PDB file of C-alpha atoms in Angstrom:
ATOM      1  CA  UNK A   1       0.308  -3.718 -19.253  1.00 64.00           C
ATOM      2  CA  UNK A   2       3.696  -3.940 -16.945  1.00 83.00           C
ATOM      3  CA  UNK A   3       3.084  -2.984 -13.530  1.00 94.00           C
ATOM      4  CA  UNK A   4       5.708  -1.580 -11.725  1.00 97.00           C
ATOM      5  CA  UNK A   5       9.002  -3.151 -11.595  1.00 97.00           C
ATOM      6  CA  UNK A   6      11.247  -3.298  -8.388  1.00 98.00           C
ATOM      7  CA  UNK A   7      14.248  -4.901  -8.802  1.00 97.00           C
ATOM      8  CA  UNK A   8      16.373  -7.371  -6.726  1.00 97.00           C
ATOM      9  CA  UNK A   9      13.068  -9.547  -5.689  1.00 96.00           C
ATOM     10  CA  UNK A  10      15.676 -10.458  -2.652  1.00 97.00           C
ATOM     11  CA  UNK A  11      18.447  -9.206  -1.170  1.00 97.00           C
ATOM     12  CA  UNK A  12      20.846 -10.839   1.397  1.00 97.00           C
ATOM     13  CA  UNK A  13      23.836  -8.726   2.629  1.00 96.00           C
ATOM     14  CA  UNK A  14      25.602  -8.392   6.449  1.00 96.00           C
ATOM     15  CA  UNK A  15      26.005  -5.510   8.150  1.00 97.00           C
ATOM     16  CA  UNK A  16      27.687  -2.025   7.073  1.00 96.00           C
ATOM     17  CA  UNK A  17      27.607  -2.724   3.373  1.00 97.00           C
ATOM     18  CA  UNK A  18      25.754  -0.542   0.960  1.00 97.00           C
ATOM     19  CA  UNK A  19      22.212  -1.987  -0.040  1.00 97.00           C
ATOM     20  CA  UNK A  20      20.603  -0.480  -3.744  1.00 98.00           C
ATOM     21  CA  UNK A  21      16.731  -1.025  -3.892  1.00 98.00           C
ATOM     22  CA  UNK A  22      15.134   0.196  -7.747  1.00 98.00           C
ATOM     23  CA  UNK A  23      11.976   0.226  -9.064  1.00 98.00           C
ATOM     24  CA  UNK A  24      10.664   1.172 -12.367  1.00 98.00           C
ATOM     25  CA  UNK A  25       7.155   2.784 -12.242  1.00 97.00           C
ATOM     26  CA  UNK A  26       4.220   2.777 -15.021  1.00 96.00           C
ATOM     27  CA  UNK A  27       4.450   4.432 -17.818  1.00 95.00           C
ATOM     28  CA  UNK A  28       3.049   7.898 -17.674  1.00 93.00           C
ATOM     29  CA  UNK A  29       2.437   7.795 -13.701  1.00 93.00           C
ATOM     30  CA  UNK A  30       3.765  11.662 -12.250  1.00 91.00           C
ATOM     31  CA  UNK A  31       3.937  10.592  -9.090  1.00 92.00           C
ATOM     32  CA  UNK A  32       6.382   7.380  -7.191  1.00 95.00           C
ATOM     33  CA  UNK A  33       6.107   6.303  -3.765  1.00 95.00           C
ATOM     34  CA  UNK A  34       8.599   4.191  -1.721  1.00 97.00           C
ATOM     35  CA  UNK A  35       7.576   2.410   1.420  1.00 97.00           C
ATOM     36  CA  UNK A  36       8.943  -0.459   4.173  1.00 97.00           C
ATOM     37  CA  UNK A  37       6.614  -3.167   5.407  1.00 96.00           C
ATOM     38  CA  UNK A  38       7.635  -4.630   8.583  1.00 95.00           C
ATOM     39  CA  UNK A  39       5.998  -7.072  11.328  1.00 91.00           C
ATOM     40  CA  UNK A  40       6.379  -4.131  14.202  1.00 91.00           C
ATOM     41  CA  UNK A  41       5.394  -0.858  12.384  1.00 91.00           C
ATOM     42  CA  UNK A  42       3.466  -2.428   9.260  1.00 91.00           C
ATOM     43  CA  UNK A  43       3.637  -0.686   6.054  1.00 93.00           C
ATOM     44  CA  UNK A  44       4.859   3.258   6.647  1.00 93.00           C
ATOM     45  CA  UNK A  45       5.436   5.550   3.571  1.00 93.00           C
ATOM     46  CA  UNK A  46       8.805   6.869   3.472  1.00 96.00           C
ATOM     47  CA  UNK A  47       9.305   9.219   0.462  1.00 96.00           C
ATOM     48  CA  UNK A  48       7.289  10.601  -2.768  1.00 94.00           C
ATOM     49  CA  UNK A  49       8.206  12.253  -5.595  1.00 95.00           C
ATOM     50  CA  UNK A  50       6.187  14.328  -8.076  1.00 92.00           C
ATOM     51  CA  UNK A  51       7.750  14.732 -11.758  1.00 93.00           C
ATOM     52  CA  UNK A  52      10.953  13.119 -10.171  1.00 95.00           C
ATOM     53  CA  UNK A  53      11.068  16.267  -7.456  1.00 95.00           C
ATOM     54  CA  UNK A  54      11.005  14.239  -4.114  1.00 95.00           C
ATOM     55  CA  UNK A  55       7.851  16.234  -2.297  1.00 92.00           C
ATOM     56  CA  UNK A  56       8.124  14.734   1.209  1.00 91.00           C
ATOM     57  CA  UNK A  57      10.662  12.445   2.914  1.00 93.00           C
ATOM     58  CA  UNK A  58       9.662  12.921   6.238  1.00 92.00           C
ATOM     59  CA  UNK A  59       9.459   8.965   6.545  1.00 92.00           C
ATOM     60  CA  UNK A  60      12.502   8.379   6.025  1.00 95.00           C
ATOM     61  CA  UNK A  61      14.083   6.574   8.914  1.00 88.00           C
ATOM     62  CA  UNK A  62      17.804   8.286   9.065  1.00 85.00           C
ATOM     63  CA  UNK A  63      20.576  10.022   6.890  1.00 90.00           C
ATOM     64  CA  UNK A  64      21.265   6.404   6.288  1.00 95.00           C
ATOM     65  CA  UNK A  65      18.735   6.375   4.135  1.00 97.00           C
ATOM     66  CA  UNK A  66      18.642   8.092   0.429  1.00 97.00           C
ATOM     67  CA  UNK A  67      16.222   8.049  -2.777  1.00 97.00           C
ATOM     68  CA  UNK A  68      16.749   9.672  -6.107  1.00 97.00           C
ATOM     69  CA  UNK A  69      14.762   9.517  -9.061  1.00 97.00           C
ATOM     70  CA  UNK A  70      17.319  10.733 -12.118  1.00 97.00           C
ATOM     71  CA  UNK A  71      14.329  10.415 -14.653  1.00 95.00           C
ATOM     72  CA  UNK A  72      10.256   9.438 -14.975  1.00 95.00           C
ATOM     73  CA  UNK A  73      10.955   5.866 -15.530  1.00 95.00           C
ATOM     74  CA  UNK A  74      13.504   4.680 -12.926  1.00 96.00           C
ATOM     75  CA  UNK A  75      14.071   5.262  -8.797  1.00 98.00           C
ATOM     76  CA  UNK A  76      16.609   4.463  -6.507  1.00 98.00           C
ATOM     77  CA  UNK A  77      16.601   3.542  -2.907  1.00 98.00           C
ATOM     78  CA  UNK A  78      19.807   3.586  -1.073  1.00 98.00           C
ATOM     79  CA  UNK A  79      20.746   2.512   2.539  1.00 97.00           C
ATOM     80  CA  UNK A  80      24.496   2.847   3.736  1.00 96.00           C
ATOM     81  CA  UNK A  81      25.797   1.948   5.668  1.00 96.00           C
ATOM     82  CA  UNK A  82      22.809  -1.041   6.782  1.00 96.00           C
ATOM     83  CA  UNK A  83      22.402  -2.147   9.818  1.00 96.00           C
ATOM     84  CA  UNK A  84      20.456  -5.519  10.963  1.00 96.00           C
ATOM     85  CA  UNK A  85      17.297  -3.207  11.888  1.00 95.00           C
ATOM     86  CA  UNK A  86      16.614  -2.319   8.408  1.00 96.00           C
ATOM     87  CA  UNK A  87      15.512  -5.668   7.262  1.00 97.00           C
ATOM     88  CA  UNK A  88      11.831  -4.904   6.105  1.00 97.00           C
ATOM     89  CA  UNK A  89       9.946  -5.484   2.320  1.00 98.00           C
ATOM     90  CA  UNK A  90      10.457  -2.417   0.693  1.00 98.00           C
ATOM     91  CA  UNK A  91       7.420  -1.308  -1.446  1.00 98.00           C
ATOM     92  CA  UNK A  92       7.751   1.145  -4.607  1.00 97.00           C
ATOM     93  CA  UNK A  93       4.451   2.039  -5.694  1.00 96.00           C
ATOM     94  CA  UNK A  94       3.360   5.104  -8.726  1.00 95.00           C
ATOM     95  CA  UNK A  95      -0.107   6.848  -9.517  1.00 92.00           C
ATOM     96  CA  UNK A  96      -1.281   9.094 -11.716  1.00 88.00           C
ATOM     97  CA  UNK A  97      -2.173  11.377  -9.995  1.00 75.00           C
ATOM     98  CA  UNK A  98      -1.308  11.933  -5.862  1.00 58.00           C
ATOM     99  CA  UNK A  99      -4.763  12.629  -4.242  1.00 62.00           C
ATOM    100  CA  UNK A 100      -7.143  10.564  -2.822  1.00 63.00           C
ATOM    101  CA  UNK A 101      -9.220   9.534  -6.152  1.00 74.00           C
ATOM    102  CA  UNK A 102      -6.162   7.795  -7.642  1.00 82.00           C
ATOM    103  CA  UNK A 103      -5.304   4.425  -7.018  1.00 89.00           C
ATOM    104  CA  UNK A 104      -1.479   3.877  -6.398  1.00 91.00           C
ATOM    105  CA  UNK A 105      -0.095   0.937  -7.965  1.00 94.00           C
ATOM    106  CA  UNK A 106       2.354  -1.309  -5.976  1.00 96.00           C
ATOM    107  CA  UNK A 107       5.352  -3.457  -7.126  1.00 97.00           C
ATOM    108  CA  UNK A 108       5.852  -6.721  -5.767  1.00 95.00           C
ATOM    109  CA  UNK A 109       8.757  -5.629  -3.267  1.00 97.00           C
ATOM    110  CA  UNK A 110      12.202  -5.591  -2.383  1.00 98.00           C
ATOM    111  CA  UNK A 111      12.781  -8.363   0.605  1.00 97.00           C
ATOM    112  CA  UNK A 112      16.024  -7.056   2.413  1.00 98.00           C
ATOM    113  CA  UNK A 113      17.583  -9.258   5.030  1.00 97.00           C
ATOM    114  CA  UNK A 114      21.026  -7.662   6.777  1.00 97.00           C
ATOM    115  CA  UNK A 115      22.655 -10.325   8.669  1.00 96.00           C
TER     116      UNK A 115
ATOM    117  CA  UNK B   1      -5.751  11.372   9.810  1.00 62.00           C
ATOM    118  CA  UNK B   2      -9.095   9.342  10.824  1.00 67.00           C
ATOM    119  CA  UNK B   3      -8.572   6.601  12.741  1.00 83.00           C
ATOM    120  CA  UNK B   4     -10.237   3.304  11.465  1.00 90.00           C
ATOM    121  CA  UNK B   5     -11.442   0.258  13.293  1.00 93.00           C
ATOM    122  CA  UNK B   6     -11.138  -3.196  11.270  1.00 96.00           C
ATOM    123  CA  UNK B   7     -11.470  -6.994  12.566  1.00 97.00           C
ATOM    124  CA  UNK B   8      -7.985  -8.426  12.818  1.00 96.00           C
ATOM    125  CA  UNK B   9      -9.230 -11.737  10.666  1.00 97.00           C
ATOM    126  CA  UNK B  10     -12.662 -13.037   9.462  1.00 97.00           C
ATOM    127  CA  UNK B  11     -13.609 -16.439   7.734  1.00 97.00           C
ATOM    128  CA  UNK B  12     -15.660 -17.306   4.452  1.00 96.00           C
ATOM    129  CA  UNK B  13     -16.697 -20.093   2.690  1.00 96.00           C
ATOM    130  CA  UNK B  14     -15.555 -19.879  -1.159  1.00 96.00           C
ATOM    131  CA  UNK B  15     -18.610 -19.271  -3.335  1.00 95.00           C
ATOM    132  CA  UNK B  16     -20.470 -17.283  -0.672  1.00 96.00           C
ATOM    133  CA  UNK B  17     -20.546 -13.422  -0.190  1.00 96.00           C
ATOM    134  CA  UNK B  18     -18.083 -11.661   2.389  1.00 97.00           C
ATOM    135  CA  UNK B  19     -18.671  -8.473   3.945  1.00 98.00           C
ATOM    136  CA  UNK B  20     -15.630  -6.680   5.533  1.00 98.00           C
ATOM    137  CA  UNK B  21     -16.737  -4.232   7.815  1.00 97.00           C
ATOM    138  CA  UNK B  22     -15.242  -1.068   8.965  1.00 96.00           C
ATOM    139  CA  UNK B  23     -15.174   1.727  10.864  1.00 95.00           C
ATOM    140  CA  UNK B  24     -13.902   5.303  10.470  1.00 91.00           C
ATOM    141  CA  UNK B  25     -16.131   7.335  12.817  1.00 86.00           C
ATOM    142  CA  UNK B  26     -13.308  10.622  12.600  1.00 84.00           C
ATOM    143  CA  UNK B  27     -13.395  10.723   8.968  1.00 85.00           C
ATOM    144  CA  UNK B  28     -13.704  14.338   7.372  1.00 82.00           C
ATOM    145  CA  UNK B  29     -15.883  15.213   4.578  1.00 80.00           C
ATOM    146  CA  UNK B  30     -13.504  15.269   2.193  1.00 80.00           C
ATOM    147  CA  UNK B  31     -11.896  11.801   3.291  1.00 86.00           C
ATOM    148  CA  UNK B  32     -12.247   9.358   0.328  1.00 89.00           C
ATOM    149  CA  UNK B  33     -12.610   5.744   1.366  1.00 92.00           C
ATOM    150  CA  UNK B  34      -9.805   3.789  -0.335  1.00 93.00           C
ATOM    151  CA  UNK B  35      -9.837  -0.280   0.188  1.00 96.00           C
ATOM    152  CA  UNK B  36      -6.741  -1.999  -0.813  1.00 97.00           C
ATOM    153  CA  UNK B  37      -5.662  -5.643  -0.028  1.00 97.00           C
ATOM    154  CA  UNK B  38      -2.090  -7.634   0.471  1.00 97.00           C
ATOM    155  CA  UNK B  39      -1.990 -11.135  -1.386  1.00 96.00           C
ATOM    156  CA  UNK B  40       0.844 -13.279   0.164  1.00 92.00           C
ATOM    157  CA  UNK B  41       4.351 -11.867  -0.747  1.00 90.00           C
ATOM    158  CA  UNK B  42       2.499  -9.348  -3.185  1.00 94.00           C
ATOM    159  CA  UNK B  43       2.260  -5.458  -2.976  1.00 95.00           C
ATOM    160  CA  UNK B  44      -0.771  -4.182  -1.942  1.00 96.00           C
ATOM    161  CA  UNK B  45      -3.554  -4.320  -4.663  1.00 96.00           C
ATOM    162  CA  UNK B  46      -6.378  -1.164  -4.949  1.00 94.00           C
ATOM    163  CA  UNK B  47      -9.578  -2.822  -5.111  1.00 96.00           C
ATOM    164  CA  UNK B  48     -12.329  -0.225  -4.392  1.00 95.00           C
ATOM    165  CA  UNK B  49     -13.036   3.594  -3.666  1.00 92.00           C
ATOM    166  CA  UNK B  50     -15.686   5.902  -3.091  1.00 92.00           C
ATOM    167  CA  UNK B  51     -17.091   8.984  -1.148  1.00 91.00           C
ATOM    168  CA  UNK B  52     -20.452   8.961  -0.226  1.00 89.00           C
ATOM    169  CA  UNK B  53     -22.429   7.276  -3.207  1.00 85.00           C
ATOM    170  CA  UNK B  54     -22.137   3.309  -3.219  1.00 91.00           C
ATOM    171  CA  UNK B  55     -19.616   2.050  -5.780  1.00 93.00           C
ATOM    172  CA  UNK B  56     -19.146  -1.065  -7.734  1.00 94.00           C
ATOM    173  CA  UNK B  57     -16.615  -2.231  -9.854  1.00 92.00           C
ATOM    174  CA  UNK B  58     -15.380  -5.656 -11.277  1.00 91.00           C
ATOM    175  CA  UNK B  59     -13.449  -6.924  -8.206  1.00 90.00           C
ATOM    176  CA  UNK B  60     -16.120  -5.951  -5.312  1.00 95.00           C
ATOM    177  CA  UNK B  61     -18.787  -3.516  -4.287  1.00 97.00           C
ATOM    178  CA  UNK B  62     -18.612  -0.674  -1.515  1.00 97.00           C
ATOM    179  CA  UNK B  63     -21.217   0.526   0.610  1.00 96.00           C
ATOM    180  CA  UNK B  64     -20.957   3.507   2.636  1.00 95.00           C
ATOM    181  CA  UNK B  65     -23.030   4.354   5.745  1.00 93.00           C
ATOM    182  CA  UNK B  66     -25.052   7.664   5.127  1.00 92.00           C
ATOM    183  CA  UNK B  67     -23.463   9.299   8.485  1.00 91.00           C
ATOM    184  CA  UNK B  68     -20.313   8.015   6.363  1.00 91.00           C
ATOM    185  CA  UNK B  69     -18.515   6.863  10.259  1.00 92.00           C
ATOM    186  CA  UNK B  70     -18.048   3.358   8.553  1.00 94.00           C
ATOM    187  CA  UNK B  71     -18.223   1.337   5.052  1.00 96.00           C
ATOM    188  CA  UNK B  72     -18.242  -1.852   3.982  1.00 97.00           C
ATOM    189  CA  UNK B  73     -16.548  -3.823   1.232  1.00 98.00           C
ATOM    190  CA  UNK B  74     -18.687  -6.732  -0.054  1.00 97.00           C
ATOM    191  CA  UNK B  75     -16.753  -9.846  -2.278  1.00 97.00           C
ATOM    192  CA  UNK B  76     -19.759 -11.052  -3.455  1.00 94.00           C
ATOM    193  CA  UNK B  77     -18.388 -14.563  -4.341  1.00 95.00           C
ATOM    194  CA  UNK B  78     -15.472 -15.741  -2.306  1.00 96.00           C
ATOM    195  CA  UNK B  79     -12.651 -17.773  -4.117  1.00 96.00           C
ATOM    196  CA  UNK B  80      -9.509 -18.528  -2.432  1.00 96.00           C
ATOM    197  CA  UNK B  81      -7.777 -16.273  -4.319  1.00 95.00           C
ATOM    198  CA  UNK B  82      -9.760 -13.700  -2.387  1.00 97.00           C
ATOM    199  CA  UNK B  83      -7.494 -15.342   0.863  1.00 97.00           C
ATOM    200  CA  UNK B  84      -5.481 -11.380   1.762  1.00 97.00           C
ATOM    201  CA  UNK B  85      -5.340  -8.656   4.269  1.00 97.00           C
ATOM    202  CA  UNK B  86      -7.541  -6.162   3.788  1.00 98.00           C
ATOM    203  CA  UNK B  87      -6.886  -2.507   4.488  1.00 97.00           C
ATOM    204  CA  UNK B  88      -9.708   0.179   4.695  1.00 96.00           C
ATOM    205  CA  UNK B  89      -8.103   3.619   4.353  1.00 92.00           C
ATOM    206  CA  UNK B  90      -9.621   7.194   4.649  1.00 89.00           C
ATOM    207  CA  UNK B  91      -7.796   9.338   2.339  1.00 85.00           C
ATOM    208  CA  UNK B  92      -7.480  13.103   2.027  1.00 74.00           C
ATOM    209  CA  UNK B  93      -8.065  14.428  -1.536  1.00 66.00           C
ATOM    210  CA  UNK B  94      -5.619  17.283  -0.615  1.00 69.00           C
ATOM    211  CA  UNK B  95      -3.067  14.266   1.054  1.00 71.00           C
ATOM    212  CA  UNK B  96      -0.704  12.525  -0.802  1.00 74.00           C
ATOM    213  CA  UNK B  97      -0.269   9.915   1.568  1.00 76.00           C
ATOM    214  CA  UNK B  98      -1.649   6.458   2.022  1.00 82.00           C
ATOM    215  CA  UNK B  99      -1.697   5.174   5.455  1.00 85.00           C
ATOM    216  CA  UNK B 100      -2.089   1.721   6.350  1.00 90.00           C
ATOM    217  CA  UNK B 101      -3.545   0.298   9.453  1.00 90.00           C
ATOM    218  CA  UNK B 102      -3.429  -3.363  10.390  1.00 91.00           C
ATOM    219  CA  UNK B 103      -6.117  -4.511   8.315  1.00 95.00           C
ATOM    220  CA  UNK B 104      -8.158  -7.311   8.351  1.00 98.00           C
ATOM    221  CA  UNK B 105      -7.002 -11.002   7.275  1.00 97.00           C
ATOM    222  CA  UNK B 106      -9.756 -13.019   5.488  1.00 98.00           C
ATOM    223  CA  UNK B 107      -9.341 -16.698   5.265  1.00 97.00           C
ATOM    224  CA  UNK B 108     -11.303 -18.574   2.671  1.00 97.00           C
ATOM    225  CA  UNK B 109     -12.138 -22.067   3.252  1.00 96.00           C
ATOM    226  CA  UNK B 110     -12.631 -24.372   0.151  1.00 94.00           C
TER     227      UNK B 110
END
């Protein structure tokens, strides 16, 4: 079965230029979950979605930051301008279900690096 | 959100059992316990939940304390595959949210 799908595996780009994370989750999974690993905060949730409705962005860092989810089998991520501080692996993960007796299901990540 | 105490890092030979051990003396009654761990450059990976009975399933087992303040995930062969960081998380049925404390690193030795 295809886990999820998060697409570039690496991204390199300087300062100030837009920066397009995606992810694709499982099949049939209602709800999608973006996070950002880094060394200083560890790995903090920053927005869900339910049914493509996002549900809670209060993670997100700044209006700098955007997510959209157009249908059930593709999500966006978007940071613009970027800035040097927003370097960080960048999770997408999708469940079933969002309560605590369903497992969520993580891609292998985004690694962003603004120079 | 209960607060949980891991070890930063523990050490196993491969072949023999591991026991991570932690600690999550806030946890609510409704708290699952949720286990996941972190390969190298990999997503997190679910391994293991449960509420209050002892679970087992094909990657590991869990045991949880009867007062339910702590738990314990048990590899019960190491390989070096194993080698990860593992996070113990109490979870809210009525939360959506995972959170993710610093874990514990296990190192495997051949």
């Amino acid at each position: 079965d295809a886990g999820v799908i998060q697409s570039p595996r690496h991204e390199v780009t300087e300062m100030g230029q837009e920066v397009t994370l995606r992810c694709k989750p499982i099949s049939g999974h209602d709800y999608l979950f973006w996070y950002r690993q880094t060394m200083m905060r560890g790995l903090e949730l920053l927005i869900y979605f339910n049914n493509n409705v996002p549900i809670d962005d209060s993670g997100m860092p700044e209006d700098r930051f955007s997510a959209k989810m157009p249908n059930a089998s593709f999500s966006t991520l978007k940071i613009q301008p970027s800035e040097p501080r927003d370097s960080a692996v960048y999770f997408c993960a999708s469940s079933l279900a969002g309560q605590g007796t369903q497992p969520q299901h993580f891609g292998d990540g985004t690694r962003l690096s603004i120079l | 959100d209960a607060k949980t105490t891991q070890p930063n890092s523990m050490e196993s030979n491969e072949e023999e059992p591991v026991h991570l051990p932690c600690n999550h003396s806030t946890i609510s009654g409704t708290d699952y316990i949720h286990w996941y761990r972190q390969l190298p450059s990999q997503g997190p990976e679910y391994v293991i939940h449960g509420l209050t009975s002892n679970v087992n399933n094909r990657m590991a087992s869990l045991a949880i304390a009867e007062d339910r303040k702590s738990s314990t995930l048990i590899l019960h062969r190491a390989t070096l595959r194993d080698a990860a960081v593992y996070y113990c998380i109490p979870w809210m049925d009525s939360s959506y949210k995972l959170i993710f404390g610093s874990g514990t690193r296990l190192l495997v030795r051949p």
